[in-house]
Coordinates of C-alpha atoms in Angstrom, one line a residue:
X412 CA -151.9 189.6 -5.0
X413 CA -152.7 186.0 -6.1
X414 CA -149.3 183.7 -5.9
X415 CA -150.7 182.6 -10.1
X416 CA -149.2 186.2 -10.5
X417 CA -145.9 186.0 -9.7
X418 CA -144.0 184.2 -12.9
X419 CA -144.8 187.5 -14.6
X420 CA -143.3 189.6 -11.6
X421 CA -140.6 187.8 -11.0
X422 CA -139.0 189.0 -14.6
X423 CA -139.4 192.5 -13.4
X424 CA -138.2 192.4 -10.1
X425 CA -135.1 194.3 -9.6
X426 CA -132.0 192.8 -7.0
X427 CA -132.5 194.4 -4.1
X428 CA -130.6 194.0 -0.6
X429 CA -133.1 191.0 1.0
X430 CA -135.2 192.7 4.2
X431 CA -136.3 190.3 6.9
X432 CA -140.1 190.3 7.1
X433 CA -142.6 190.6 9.6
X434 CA -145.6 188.8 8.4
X435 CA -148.5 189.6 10.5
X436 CA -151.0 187.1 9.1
X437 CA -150.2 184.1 8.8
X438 CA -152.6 181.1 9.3
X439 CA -151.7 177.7 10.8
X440 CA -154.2 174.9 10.9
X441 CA -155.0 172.1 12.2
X442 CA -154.2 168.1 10.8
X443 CA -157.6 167.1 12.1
X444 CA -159.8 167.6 15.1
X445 CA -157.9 165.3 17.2
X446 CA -154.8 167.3 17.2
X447 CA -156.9 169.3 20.0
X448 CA -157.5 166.1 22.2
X449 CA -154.4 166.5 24.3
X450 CA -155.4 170.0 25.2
X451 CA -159.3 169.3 25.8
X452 CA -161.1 167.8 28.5
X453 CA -162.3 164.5 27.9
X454 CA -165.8 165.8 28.0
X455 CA -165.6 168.0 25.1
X456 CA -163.2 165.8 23.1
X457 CA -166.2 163.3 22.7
X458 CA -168.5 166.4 22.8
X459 CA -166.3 167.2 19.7
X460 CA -166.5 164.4 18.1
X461 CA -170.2 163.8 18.3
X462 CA -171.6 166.5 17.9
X463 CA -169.2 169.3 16.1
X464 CA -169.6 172.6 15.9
X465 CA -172.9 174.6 16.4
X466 CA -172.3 177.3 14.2
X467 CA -175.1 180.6 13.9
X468 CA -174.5 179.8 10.1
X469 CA -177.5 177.4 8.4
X470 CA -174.4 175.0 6.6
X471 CA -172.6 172.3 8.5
X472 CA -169.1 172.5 9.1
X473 CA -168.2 175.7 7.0
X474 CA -169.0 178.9 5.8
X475 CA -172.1 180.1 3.4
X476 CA -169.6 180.0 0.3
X477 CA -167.5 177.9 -1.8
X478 CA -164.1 179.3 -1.2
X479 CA -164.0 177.9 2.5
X480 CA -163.8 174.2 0.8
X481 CA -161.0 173.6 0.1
X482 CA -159.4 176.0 3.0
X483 CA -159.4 178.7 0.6
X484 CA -155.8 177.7 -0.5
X485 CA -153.3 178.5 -2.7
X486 CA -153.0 174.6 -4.5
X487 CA -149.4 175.1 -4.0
X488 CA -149.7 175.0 -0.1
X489 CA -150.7 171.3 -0.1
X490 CA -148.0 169.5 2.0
X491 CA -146.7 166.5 0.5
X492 CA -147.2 164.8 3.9
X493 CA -150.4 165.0 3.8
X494 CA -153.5 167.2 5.9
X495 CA -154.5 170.7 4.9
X496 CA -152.5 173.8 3.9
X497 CA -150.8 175.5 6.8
X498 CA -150.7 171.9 8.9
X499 CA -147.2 171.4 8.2
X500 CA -144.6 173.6 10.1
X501 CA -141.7 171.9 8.2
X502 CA -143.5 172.5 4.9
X503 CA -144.4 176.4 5.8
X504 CA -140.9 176.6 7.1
X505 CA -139.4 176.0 4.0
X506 CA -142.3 177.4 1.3
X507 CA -142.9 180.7 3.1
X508 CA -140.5 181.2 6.8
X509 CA -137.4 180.0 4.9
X510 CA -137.8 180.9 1.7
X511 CA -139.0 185.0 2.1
X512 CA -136.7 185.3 5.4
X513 CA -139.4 186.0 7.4
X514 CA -138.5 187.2 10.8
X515 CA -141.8 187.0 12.6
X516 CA -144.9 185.5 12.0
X517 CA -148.0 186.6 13.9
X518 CA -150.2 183.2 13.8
X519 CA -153.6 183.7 12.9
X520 CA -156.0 180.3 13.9
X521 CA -159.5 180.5 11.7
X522 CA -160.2 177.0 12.7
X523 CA -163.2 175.8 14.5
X524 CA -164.7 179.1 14.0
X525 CA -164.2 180.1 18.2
X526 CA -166.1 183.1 17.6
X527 CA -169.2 182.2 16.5
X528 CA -169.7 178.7 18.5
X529 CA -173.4 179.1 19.7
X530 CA -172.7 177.0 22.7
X531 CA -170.5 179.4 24.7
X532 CA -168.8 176.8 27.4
X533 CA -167.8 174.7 24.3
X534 CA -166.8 177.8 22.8
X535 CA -164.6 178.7 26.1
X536 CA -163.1 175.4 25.9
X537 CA -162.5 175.2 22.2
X538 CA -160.5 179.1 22.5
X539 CA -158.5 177.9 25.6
X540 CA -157.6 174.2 23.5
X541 CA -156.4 176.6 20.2
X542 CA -154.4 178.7 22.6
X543 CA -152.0 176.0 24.0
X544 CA -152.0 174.4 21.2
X545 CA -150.5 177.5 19.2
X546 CA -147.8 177.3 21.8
X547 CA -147.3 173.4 21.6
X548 CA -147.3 173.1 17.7
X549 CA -145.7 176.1 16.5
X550 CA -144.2 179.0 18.2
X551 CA -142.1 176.1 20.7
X552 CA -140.7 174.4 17.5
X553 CA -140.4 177.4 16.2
X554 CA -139.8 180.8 17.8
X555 CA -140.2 183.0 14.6
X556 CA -144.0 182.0 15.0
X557 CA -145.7 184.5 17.5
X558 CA -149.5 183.3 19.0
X559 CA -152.5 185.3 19.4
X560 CA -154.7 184.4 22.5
X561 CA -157.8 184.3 20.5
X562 CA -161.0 184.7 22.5
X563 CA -164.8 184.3 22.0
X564 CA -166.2 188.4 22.4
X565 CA -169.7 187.4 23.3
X566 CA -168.7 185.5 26.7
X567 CA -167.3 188.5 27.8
X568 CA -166.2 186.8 31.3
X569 CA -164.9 183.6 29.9
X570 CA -162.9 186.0 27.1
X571 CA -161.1 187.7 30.2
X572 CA -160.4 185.0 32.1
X573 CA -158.7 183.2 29.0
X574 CA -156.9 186.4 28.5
X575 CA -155.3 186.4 32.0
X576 CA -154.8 182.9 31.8
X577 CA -152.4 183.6 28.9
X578 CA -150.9 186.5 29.6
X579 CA -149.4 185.4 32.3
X580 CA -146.9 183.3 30.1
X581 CA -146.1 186.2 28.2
X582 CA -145.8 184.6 24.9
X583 CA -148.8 185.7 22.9
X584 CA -148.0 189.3 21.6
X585 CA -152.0 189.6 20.5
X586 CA -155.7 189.3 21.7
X587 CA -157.6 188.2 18.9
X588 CA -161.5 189.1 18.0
X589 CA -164.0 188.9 15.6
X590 CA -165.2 191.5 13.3
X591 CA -168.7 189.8 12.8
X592 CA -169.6 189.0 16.3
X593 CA -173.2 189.5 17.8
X594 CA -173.0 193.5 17.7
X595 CA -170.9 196.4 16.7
X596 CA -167.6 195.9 18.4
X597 CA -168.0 199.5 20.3
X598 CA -171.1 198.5 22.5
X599 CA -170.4 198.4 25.7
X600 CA -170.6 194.7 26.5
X601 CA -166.9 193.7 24.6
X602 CA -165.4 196.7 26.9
X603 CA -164.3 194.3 29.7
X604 CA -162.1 192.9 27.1
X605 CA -160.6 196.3 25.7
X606 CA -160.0 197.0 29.5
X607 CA -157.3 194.5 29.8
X608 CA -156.0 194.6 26.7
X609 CA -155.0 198.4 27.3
X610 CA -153.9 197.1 31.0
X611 CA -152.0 194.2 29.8
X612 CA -150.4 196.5 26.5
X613 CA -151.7 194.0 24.6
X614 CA -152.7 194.8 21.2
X615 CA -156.2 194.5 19.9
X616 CA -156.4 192.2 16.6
X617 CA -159.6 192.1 14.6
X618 CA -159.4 189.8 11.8
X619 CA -161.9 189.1 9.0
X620 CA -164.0 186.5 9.2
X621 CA -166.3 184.6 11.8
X622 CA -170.5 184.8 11.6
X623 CA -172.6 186.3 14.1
X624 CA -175.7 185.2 12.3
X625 CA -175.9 188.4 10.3
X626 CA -175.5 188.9 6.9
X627 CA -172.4 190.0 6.0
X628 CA -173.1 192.8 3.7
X629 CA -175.3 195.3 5.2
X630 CA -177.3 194.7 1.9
X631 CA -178.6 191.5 2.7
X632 CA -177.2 187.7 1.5
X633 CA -174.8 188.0 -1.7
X634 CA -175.7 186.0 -4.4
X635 CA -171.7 185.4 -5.7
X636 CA -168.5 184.7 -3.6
X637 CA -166.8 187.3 -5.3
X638 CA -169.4 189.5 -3.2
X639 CA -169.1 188.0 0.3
X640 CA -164.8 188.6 -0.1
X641 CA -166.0 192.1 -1.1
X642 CA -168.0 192.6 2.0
X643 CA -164.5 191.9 4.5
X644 CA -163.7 195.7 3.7
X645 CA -167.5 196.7 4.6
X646 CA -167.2 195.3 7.8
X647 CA -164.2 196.1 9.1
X648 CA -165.2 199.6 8.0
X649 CA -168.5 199.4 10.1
X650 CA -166.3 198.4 12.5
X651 CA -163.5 200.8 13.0
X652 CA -166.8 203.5 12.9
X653 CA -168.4 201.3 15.6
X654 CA -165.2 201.8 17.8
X655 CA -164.5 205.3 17.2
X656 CA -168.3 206.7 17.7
X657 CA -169.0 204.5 20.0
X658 CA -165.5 206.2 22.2
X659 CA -163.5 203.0 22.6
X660 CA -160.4 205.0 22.0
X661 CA -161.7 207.7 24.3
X662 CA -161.8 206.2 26.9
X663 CA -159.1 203.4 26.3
X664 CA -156.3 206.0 25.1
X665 CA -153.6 203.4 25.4
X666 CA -155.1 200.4 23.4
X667 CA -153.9 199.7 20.4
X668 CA -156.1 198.3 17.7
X669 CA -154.9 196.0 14.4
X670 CA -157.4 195.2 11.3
X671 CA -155.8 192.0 9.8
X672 CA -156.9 190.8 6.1
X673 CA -159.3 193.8 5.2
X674 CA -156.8 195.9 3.1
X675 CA -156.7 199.5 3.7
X676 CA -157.5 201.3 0.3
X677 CA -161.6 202.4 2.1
X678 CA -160.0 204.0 4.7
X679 CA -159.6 207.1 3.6
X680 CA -163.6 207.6 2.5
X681 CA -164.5 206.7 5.7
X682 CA -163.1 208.6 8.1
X683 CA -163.8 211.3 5.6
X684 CA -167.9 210.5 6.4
X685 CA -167.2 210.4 9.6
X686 CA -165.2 213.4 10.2
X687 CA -167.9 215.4 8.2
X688 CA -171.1 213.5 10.0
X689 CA -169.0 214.5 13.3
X690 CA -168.9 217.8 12.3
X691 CA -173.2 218.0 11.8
X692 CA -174.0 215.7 14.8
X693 CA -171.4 216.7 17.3
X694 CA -174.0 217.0 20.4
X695 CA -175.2 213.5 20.0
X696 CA -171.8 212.3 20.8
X697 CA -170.3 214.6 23.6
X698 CA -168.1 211.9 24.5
X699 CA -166.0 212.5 21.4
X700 CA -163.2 214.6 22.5
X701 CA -161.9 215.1 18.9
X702 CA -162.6 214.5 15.3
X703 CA -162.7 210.5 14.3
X704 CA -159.8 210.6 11.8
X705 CA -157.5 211.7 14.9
X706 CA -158.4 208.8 16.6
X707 CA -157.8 206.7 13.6
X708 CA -154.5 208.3 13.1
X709 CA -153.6 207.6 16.6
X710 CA -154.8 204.0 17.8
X711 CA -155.3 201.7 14.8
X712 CA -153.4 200.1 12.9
X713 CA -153.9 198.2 9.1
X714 CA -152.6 195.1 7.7
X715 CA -151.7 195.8 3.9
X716 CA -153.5 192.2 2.5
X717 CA -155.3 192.2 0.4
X718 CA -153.6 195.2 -1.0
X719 CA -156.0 197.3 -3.4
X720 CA -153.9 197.9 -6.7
X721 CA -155.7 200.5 -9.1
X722 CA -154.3 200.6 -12.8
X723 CA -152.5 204.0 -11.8
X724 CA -149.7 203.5 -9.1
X725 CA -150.2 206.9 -8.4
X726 CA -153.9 206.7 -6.8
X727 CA -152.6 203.5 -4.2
X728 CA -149.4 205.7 -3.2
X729 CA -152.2 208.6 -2.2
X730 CA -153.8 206.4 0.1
X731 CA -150.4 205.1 1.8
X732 CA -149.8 208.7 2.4
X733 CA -153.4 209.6 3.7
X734 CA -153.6 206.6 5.9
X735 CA -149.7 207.1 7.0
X736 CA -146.8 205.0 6.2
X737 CA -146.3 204.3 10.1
X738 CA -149.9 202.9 10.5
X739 CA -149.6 199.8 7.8
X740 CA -148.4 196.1 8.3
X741 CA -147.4 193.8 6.3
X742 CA -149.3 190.6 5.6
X743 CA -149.0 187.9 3.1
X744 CA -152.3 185.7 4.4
X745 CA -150.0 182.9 4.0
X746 CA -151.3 179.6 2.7
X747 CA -154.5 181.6 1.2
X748 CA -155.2 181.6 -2.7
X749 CA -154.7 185.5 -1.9
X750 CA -151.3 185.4 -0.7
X751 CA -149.1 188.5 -0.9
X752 CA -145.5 187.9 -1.9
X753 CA -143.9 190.5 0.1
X754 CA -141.0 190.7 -2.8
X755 CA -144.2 192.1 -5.2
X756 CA -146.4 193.3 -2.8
X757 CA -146.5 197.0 -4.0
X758 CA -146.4 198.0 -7.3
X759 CA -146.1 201.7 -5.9
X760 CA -142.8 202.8 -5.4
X761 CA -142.2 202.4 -1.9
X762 CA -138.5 204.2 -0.1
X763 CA -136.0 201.6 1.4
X764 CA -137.5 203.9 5.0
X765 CA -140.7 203.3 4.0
X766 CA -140.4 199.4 3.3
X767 CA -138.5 199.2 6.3
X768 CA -141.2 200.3 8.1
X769 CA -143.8 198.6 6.9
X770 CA -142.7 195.1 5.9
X771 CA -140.7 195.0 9.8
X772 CA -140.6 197.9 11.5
X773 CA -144.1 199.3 12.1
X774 CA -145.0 195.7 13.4
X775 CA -141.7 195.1 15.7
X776 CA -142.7 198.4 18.1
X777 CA -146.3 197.2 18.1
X778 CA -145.6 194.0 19.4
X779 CA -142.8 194.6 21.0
X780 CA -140.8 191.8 19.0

């Protein structure tokens, strides 16, 4: 839901008793570069600065598509201090952590683009500079804001070493990785990672975004932005299919996985292809134990932005009760021109059970808040 939107729903909102939120995406970023110096060796500070990123995307310095410039953010989330949206903890703290009473937010870092750095030790130093600095800038000044040890899947090694190395404080409540990486996200190569994550009881967060040099519809290069935010959904849906067929939660039965920013409204279509593909082409996967919707049901999780609203309430309130109420997060995608207000978020009547579940609930027993 676009923040433009809310004048009009604020005259039907209703009083309700205020519940505290757990906002599981929201994005903090950096005031420049140099915020990262203290936490970089000197080598790849002045790598850094002369020579940026090496991206597998053909533009300098951002993505294939407009939105990216500037930040893709609402033009309310400028802080008057100056530097981009999300830069300012005082100013999120009192537009968004203040303001909506949130309880717990899950940070979210896009900057730098960590997964999709062509040279890897850069790459490994960049994710383990992000890391400390989530802890240094945010969730020390200000424990409502949870980190997410983000990691680089196509260094497998250097992904699991960061991984231990920040586990060990036991202050990141995530491992973070990209849905567009190299390859599917079930082949065997990212496994190491799943491995300690299910160890470590670590949840699994894939969020949107990143490049791994592929086009990211599986039709080719879109012509129009409006295409490219379109194809999140398709890849976190070729994704979660990856995963499943593949028998990542077959043989990891206790990792638990999270889709951030891709909605939820194409889940239901497909695990209904896969259940019936399953069902024709069972002996080419004899490692499936069950049917793929079970394992959906069982080991994945959904953040609810951006929430799909068809004209007929009735339609969205199907798909909450097909994907299960106890599988969805809430996420506002906070500073983002897509920003969910959690006081509008759902124009389907939702129980005060079923809000409390999504909008806090489901999210403090998956992290363990």
């Amino acid at each position: 839901m676009n923040v433009i939107d809310r004048p009009l729903l604020e005259q039907q909102a209703s009083a309700k008793s205020r519940l505290r939120i757990i906002d599981c995406d929201v994005h903090p970023s950096l005031h420049s570069r140099a915020d990262l110096n203290p936490f970089l060796p000197k080598r790849w500070q002045e790598h850094l600065k002369t020579y940026g990123d090496h991206l597998r995307t053909p533009y300098i310095g951002t993505t294939p598509y407009p939105r990216s410039s500037p930040l893709i953010a609402r033009r309310d989330a400028w802080p008057p201090t100056g530097g981009p949206p999300g830069s300012d903890l005082e100013f999120m703290q009192k537009q968004h952590l203040d303001a909506l009473d949130i309880e717990f937010g899950i940070l979210q870092v896009l900057d730098l683009f960590i997964f999709s750095q062509q040279n890897l030790d850069f790459g490994a130093a960049i994710q383990r500079a992000v890391n400390d600095w989530q802890l240094a800038q945010w969730s020390d000044r200000d424990p409502r804001l949870k980190a997410s040890i983000l990691v680089g899947q196509d260094d497998t090694v250097a992904a699991v070493a960061e991984i231990e190395r920040c586990a060990k404080t036991g202050r990141y409540v995530q491992i973070n990785v990209s849905p567009r990486a190299n390859e599917p996200l079930g082949r065997h190569r990212y496994w190491p990672i799943y491995a300690r994550a299910e160890e470590l009881g670590l949840p699994l967060g894939i969020h949107v975004g990143g490049y791994g040099g592929h086009a990211p519809s599986g039709g080719g290069w879109p012509s129009f932005y409006t295409e490219e935010h379109q194809s999140n959904a398709h890849t976190v849906a070729a994704q979660l299919s990856s995963l499943v067929i593949e028998g990542v939660p077959e043989r990891f039965p206790k990792l638990r996985v999270v889709f951030i920013e891709g909605g939820f409204g194409w889940i239901p279509p497909t695990t209904w292809r896969m259940d019936q593909h399953f069902e024709r082409f069972r002996d080419e996967v004899p490692h499936l134990k069950r049917r793929p919707s079970e394992y959906v049901r069982e080991h994945f999780w959904f953040t609810t932005q951006p929430i799909d609203e068809p004209d007929n309430a009735a339609h969205l309130r199907s798909v909450i009760d097909w994907v299960g109420v106890d599988r969805l997060l809430f996420s506002s995608d906070y500073p983002h021109w897509d920003f969910d207000d959690p006081r509008f978020a759902f124009k389907t009547p939702l129980t005060e059970t079923e809000r409390g579940k999504i909008f806090n609930g489901n999210a403090r027993a998956l992290y363990k808040l």
